[in-house]
Short mmCIF file of C-alpha atoms in Angstrom, two decimals:
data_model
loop_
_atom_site.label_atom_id
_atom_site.label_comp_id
_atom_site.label_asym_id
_atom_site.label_seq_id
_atom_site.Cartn_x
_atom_site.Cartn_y
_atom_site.Cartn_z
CA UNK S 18 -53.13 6.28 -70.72
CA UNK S 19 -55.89 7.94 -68.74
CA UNK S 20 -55.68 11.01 -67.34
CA UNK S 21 -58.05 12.86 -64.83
CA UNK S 22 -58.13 16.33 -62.89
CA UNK S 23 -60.13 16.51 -59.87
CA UNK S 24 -63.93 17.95 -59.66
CA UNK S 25 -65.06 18.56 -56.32
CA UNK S 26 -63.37 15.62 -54.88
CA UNK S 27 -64.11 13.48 -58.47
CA UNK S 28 -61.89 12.14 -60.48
CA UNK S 29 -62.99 13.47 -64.13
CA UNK S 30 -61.22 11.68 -67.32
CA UNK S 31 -60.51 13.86 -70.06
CA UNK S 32 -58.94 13.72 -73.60
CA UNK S 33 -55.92 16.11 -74.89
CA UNK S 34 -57.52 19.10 -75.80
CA UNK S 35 -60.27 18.77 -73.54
CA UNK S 36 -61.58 22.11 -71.93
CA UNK S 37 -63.19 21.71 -68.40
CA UNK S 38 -66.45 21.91 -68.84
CA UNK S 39 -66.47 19.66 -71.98
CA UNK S 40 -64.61 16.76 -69.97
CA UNK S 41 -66.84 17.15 -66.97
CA UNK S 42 -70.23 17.09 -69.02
CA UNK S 43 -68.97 14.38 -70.89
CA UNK S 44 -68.69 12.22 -67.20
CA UNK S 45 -72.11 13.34 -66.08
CA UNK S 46 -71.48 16.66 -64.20
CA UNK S 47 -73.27 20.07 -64.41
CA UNK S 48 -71.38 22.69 -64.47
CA UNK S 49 -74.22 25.71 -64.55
CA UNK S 50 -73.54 27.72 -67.93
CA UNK S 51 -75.32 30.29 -70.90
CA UNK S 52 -73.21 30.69 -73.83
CA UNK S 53 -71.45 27.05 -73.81
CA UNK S 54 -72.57 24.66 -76.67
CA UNK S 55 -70.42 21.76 -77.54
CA UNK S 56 -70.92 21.77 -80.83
CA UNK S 57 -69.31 25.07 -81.13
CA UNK S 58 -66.31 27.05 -80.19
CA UNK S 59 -66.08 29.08 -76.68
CA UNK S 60 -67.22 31.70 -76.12
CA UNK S 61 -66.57 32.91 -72.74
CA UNK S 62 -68.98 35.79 -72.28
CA UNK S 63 -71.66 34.44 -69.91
CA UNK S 64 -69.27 33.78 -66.65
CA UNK S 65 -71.41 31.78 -64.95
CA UNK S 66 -69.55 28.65 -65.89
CA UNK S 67 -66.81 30.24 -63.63
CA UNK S 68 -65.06 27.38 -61.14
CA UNK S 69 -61.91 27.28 -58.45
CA UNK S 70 -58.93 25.75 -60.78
CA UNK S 71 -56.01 25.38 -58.16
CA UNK S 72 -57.57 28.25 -55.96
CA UNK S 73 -58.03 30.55 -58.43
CA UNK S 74 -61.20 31.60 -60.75
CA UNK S 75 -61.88 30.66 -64.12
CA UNK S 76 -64.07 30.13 -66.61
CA UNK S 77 -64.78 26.29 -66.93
CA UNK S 78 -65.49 26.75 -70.78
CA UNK S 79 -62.06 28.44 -71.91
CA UNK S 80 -59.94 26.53 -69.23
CA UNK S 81 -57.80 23.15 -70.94
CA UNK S 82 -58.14 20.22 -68.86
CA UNK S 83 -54.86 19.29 -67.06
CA UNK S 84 -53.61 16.14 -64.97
CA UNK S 85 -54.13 17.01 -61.54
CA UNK S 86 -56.27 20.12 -61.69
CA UNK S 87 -58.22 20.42 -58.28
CA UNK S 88 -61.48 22.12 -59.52
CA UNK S 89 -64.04 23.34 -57.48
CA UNK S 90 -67.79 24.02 -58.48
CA UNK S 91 -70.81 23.45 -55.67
CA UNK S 92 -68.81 25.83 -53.46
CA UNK S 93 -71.11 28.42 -51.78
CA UNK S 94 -69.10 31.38 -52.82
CA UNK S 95 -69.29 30.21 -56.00
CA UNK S 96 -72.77 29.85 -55.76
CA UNK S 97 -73.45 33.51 -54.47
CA UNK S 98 -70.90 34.76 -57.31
CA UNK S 99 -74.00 33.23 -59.89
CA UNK S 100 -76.87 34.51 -58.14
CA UNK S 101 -75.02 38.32 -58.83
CA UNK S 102 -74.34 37.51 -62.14
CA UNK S 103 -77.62 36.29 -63.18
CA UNK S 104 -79.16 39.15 -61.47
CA UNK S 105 -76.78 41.70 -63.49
CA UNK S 106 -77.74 39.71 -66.66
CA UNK S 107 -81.50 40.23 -65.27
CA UNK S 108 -81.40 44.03 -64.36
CA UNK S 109 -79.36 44.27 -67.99
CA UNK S 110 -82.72 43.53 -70.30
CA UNK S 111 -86.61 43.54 -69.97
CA UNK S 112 -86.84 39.90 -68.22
CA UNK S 113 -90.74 39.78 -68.05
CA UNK S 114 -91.05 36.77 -67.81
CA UNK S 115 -94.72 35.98 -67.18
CA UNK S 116 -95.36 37.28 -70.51
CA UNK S 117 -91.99 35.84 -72.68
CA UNK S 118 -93.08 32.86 -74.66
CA UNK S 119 -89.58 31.55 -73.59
CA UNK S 120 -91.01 31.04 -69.86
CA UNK S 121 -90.47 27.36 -68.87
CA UNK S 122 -87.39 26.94 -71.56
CA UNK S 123 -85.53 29.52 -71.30
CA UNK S 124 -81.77 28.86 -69.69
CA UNK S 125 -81.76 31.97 -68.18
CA UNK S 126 -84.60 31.61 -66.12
CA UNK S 127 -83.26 28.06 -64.76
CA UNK S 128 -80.26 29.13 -64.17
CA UNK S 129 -81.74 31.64 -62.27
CA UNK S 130 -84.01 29.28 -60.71
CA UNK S 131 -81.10 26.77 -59.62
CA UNK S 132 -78.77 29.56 -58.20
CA UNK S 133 -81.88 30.28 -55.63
CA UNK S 134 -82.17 33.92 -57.40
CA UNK S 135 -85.14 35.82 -56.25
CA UNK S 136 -85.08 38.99 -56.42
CA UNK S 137 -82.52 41.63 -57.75
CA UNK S 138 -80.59 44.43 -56.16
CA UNK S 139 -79.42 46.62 -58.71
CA UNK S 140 -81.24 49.10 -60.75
CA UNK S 141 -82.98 47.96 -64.12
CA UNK S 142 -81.39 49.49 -67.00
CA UNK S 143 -85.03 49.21 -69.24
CA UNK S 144 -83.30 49.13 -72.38
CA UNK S 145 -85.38 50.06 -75.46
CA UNK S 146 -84.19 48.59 -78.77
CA UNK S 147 -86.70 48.55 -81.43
CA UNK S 148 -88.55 44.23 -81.75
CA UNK S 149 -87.21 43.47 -85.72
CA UNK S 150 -90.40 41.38 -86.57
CA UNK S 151 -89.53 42.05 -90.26
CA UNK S 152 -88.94 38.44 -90.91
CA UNK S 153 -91.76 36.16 -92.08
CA UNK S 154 -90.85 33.09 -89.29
CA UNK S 155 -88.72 34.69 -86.90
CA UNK S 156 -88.81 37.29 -84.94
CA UNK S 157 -86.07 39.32 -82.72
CA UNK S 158 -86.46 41.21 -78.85
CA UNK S 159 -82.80 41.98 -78.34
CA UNK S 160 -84.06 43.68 -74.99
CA UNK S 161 -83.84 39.72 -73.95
CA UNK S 162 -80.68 38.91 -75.57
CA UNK S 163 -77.57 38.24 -72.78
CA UNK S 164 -75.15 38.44 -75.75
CA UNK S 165 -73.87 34.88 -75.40
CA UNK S 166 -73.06 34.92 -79.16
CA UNK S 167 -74.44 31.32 -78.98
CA UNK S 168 -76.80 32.35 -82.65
CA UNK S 169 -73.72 34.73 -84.22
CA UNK S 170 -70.96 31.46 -83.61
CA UNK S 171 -74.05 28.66 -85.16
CA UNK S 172 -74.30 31.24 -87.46
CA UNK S 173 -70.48 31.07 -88.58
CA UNK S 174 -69.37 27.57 -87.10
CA UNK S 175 -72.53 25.60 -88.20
CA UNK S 176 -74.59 27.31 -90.98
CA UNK S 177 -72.02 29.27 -92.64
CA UNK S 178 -74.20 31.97 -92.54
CA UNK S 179 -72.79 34.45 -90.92
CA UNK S 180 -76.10 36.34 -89.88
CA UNK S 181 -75.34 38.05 -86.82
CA UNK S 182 -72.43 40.08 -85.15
CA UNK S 183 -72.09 41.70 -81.88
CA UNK S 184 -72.16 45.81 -82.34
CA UNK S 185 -71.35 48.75 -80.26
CA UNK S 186 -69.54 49.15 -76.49
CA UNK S 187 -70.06 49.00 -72.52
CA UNK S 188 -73.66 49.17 -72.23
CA UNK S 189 -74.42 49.78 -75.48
CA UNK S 190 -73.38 46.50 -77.20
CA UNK S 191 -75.71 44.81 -78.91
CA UNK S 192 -77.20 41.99 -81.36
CA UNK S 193 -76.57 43.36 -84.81
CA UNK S 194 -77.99 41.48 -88.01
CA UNK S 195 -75.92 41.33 -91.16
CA UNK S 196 -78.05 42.99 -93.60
CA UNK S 197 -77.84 45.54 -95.80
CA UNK S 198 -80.67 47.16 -94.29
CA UNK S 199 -80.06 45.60 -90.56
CA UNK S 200 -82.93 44.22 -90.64
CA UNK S 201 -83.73 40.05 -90.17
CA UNK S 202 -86.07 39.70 -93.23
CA UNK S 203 -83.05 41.18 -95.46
CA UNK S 204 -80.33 38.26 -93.71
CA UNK S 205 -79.65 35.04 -95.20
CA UNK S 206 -80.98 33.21 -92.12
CA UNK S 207 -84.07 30.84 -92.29
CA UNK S 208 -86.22 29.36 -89.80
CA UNK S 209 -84.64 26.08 -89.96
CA UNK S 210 -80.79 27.27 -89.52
CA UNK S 211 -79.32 26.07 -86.22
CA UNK S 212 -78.77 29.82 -85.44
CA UNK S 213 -82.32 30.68 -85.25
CA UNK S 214 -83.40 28.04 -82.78
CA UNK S 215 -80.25 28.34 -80.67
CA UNK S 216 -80.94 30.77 -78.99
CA UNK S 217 -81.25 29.84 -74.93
CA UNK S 218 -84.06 32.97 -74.05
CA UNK S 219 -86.74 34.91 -75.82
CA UNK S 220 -84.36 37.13 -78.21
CA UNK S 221 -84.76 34.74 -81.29
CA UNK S 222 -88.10 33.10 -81.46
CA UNK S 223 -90.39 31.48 -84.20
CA UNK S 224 -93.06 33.61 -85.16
CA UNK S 225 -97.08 32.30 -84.72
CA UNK S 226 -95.98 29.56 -82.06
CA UNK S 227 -96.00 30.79 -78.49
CA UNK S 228 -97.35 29.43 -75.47
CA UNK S 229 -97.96 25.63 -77.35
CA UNK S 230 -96.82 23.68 -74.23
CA UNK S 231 -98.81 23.42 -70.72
CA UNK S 232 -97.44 24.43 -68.16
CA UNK S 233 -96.14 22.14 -65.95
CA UNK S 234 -94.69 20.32 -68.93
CA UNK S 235 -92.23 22.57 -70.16
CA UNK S 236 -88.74 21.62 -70.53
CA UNK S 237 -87.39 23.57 -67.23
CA UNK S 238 -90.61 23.32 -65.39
CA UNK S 239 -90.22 20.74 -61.80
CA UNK S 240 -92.32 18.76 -60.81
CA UNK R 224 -98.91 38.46 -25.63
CA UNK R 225 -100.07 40.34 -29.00
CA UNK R 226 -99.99 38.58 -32.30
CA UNK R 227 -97.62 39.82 -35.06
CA UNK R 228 -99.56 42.01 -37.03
CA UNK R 229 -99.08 42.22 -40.95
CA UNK R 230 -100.06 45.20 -43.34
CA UNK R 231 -100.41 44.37 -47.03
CA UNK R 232 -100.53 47.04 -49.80
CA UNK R 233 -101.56 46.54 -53.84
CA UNK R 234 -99.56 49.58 -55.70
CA UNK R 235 -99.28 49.30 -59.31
CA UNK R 236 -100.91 45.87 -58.71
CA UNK R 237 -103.23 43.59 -60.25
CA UNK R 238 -104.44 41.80 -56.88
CA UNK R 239 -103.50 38.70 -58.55
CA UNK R 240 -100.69 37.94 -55.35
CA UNK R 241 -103.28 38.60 -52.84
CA UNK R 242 -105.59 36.57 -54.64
CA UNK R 243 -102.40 33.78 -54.29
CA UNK R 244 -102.78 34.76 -50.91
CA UNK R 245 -106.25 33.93 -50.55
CA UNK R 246 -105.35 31.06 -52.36
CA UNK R 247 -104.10 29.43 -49.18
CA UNK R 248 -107.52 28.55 -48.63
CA UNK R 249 -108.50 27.06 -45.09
CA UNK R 250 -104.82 27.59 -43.75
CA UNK R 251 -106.47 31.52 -44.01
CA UNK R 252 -107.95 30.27 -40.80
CA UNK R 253 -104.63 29.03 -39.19
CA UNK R 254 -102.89 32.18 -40.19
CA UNK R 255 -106.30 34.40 -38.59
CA UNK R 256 -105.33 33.09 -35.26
CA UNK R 257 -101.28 33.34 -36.04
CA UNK R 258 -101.53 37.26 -36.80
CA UNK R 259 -103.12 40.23 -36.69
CA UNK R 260 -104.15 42.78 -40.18
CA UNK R 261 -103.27 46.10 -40.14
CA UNK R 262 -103.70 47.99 -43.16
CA UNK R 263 -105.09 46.11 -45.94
CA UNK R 264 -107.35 45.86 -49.14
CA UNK R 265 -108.61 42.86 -47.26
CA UNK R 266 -109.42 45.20 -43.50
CA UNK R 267 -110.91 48.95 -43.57
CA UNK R 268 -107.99 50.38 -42.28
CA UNK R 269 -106.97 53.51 -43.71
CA UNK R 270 -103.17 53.91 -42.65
CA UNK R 271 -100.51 51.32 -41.63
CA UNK R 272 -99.64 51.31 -37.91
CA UNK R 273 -96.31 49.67 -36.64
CA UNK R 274 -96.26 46.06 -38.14
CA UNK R 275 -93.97 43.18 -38.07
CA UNK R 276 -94.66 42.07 -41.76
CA UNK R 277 -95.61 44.52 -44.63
CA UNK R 278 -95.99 42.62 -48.06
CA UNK R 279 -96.47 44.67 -50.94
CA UNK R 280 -97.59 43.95 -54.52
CA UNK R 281 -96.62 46.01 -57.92
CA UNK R 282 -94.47 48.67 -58.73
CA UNK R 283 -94.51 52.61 -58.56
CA UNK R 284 -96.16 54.09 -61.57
CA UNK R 285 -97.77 57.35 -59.66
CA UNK R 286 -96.91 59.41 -56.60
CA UNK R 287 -98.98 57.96 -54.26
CA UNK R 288 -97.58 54.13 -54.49
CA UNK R 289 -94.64 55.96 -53.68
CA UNK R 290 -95.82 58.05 -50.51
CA UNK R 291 -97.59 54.42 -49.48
CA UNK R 292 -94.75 52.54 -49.76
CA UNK R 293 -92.55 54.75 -47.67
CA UNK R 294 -95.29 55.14 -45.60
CA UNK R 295 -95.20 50.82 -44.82
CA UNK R 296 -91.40 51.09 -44.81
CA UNK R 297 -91.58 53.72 -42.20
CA UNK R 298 -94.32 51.55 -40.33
CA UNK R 299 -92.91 47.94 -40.81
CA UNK R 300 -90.24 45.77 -39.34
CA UNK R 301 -89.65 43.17 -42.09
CA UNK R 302 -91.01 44.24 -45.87
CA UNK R 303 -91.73 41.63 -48.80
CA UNK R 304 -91.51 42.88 -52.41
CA UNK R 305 -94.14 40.22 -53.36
CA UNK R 306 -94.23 38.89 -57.04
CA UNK R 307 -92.92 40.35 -60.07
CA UNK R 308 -94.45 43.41 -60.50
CA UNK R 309 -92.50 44.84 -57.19
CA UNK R 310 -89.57 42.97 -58.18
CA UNK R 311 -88.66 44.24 -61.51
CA UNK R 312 -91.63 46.89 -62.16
CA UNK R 313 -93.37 43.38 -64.33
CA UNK R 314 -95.42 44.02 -67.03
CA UNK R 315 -96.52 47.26 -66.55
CA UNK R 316 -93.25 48.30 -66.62
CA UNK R 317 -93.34 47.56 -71.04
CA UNK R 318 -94.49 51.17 -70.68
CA UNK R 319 -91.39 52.45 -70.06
CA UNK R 320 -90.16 52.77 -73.81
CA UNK R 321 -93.45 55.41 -73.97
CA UNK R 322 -93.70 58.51 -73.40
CA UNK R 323 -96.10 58.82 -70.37
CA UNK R 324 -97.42 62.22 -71.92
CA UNK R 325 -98.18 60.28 -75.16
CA UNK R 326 -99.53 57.57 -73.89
CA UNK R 327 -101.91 59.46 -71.27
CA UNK R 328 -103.34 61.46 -74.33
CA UNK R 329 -103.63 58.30 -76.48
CA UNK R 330 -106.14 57.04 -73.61
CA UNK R 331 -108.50 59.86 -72.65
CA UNK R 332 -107.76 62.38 -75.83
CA UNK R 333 -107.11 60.98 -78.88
CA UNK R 334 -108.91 57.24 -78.46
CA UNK R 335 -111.55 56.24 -81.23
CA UNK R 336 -115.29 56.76 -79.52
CA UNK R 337 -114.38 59.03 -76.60
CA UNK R 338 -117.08 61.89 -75.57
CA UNK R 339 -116.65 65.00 -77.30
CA UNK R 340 -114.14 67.52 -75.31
CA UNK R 341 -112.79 64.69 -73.30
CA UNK R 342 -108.83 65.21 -72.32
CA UNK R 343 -106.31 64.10 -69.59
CA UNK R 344 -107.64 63.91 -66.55
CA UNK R 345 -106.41 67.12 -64.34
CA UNK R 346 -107.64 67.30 -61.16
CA UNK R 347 -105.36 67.31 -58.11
CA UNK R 348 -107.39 64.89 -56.40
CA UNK R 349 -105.41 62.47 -58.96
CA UNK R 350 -101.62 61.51 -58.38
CA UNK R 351 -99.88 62.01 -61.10
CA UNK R 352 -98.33 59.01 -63.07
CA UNK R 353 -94.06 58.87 -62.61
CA UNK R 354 -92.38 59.04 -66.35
CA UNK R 355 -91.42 54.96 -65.45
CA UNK R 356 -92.58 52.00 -63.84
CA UNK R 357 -89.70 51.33 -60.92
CA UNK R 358 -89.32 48.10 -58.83
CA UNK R 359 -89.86 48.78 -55.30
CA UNK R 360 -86.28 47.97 -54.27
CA UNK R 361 -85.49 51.18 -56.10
CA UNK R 362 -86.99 53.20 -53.81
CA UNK R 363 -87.31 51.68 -50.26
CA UNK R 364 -84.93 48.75 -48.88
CA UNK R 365 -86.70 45.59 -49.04
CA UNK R 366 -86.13 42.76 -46.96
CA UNK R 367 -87.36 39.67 -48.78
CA UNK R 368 -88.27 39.03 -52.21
CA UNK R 369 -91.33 36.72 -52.87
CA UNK R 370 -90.93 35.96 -56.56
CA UNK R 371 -93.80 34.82 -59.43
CA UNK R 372 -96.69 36.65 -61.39
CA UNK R 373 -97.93 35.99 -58.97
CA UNK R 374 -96.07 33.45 -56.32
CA UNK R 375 -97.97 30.30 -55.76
CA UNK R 376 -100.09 30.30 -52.21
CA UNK R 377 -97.48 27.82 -51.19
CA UNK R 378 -94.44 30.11 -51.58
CA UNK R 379 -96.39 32.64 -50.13
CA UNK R 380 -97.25 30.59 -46.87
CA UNK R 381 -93.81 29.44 -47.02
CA UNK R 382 -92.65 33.22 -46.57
CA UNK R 383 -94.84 33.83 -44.00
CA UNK R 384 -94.52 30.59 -42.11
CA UNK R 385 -91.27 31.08 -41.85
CA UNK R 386 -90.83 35.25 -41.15
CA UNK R 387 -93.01 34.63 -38.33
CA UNK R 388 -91.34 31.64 -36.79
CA UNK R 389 -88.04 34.08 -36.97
CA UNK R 390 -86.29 32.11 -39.63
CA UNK R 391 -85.16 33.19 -43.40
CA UNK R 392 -87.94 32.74 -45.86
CA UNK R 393 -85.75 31.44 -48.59
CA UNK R 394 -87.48 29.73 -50.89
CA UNK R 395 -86.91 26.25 -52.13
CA UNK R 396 -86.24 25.73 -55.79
CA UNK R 397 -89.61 24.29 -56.82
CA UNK R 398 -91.48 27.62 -54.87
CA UNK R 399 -89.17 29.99 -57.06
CA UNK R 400 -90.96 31.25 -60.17
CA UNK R 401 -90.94 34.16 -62.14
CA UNK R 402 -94.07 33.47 -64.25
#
């Protein structure tokens, strides 16, 4: 028996269990998002995956797929509700983007891009947390990181690492590394783990490879 | 009927987004018989006079961007914070984890192969650098934001097409950059 809930005026199938955003990327539709990954549990933090279910906001990634649910995501509220978020995740760290080796790849920045974002209106917040470059192939600016936990749940879920955690409140919370001594070179976590390539901006990156693809041929770059 | 005249302003600028706007090449000519410069680095006037159009580049990192850019918000109808730099503060704002003091006496004190006796520069003559880099927005209300270090010469005749035919610059998505 099939089963569908509505998606801007769609029918989308899904399967028991389904959330909304798995069932509708599964049929083909974008649903803009940060800190979803199917491959691991939700998460929830990012927001921006928030649609109308029935009238009402939620968050496409920790909403179950129902028979009948009338959905509702290229709404231009909606839309305007993204461009503020992304902007708040913007004003949050140091986005500098013309100088982030991330630039052309980075999920952020398209997201950004997509949602027509161009300039912010709050004030920055210019955090300053110390670059951990202690590692020999990674390195870490958590001035970038949007806390999507995407790197601490591959960490858990997929490596069985368990590398990172999220530490402190409000403002304050940050990417902590599960070390005796905090620092990255002192983790478990190597170069190749699915947690240290996860990562959707320039908080985790590979050390000695920056700035390797043209531009005009980077992943998020239009023609 | 008088042309609408446009002031443009480089604070804690690099030129590069009024090189983009050079970069329109000959439509320089179409836009020459569109408008009118006021105050410029491009004309030899010294202050801005009422203007339709102010676009500024960089951020505030001493007190004179700041007394300049109230001085074009005072003067101009419509203002554009124009690439990143007077967006978010851009790359000059990665001083801002420094202390400016610091910093200042790394530079003319305590640099390898500096003159004997040489020290901060004090004279009055110089504005004095603000503790942070700030985005323009911070301090003035800005109309339009022209994104990109620095915006591509179409995006910025895009903007300016558009302010001056009276409709809202916005941008399509493959004019919006931030690098």
């Amino acid at each position: 028996m099939s089963t569908t809930f509505d998606l801007d005026g769609q029918p989308v199938p899904f399967q028991p269990g389904d959330t909304v955003i798995a069932a509708a990327t599964r049929a083909g539709h974008t649903i803009p998002h940060l800190c979803w990954d199917p491959r691991l549990g939700p998460s929830g933090a990012c927001r921006l995956c928030t649609v109308e279910v029935n009238g009402r906001p939620a968050a496409a990634c920790t909403t179950r797929a129902l028979a009948g649910l009338r959905v509702a995501c290229q709404t231009e509220p909606l839309q305007q509700r993204r461009r503020q978020l992304l902007q708040m995740m913007f004003v949050e760290g140091n986005h500098f983007c013309p100088s982030c080796e991330k630039s052309g790849g980075c999920a952020l920045q398209s997201a950004a891009y997509a949602a027509g974002m161009t300039g912010p209106q709050w004030e920055e917040f210019y955090p300053q947390r110390a670059v951990d470059a202690s590692h020999p192939a990674l390195w870490l600016d958590t001035n970038r990181c949007i806390l999507c936990k995407l790197c601490v749940r591959a960490s858990t879920e997929l490596d069985g690492k368990g590398v990172f955690a999220i530490g402190g409140h409000g403002i304050h919370t940050h990417l902590i590394v599960h070390s005796p001594s905090g620092r990255l070179a002192d983790s478990a976590i190597a170069a190749t783990d699915e947690a240290a390539q996860i990562c959707p901006v320039g908080a985790i990156l590979p050390k000695r490879r920056g700035f390797a693809v043209p531009i005009g041929e980077r992943p998020q770059d239009t023609p | 009927m008088s042309r609408p005249r446009i002031a443009t302003v480089s604070l804690a600028g690099c030129f590069g987004c009024h090189m983009s706007l050079l970069d329109i090449d000959e439509r320089l000519f179409a836009l020459a018989e569109l408008v009118e410069f006021d105050r410029s680095p491009l004309t030899d006037l010294k202050e801005v006079g009422p203007c339709d159009i102010g676009l500024i580049e960089g951020g505030l990192c001493n007190a004179e961007n700041v007394e300049v850019l109230r001085d074009f918000r005072r003067q101009c109808r419509v203002l554009v914070a124009v690439g990143a730099c007077a967006i978010n503060g851009g790359l000059p704002a990665q001083r801002n984890g420094r202390d400016i003091g610091r910093l200042m006496a790394e530079v003319y004190h305590a640099r390898p192969g500096l003159a004997e006796g040489s020290g901060i520069p004090n004279d009055p003559e110089l504005p004095l650098p603000l503790a942070r880099v700030h985005p323009i927005h911070e301090v003035v209300h800005i109309d339009h934001f022209l994104p990109g270090c620095p915006p591509s010469a179409d995006a910025i005749w895009a903007c300016l097409t558009a302010l001056l035919d009276g409709r809202d610059p916005a941008l399509p998505r493959p004019l919006i950059r931030y690098d």
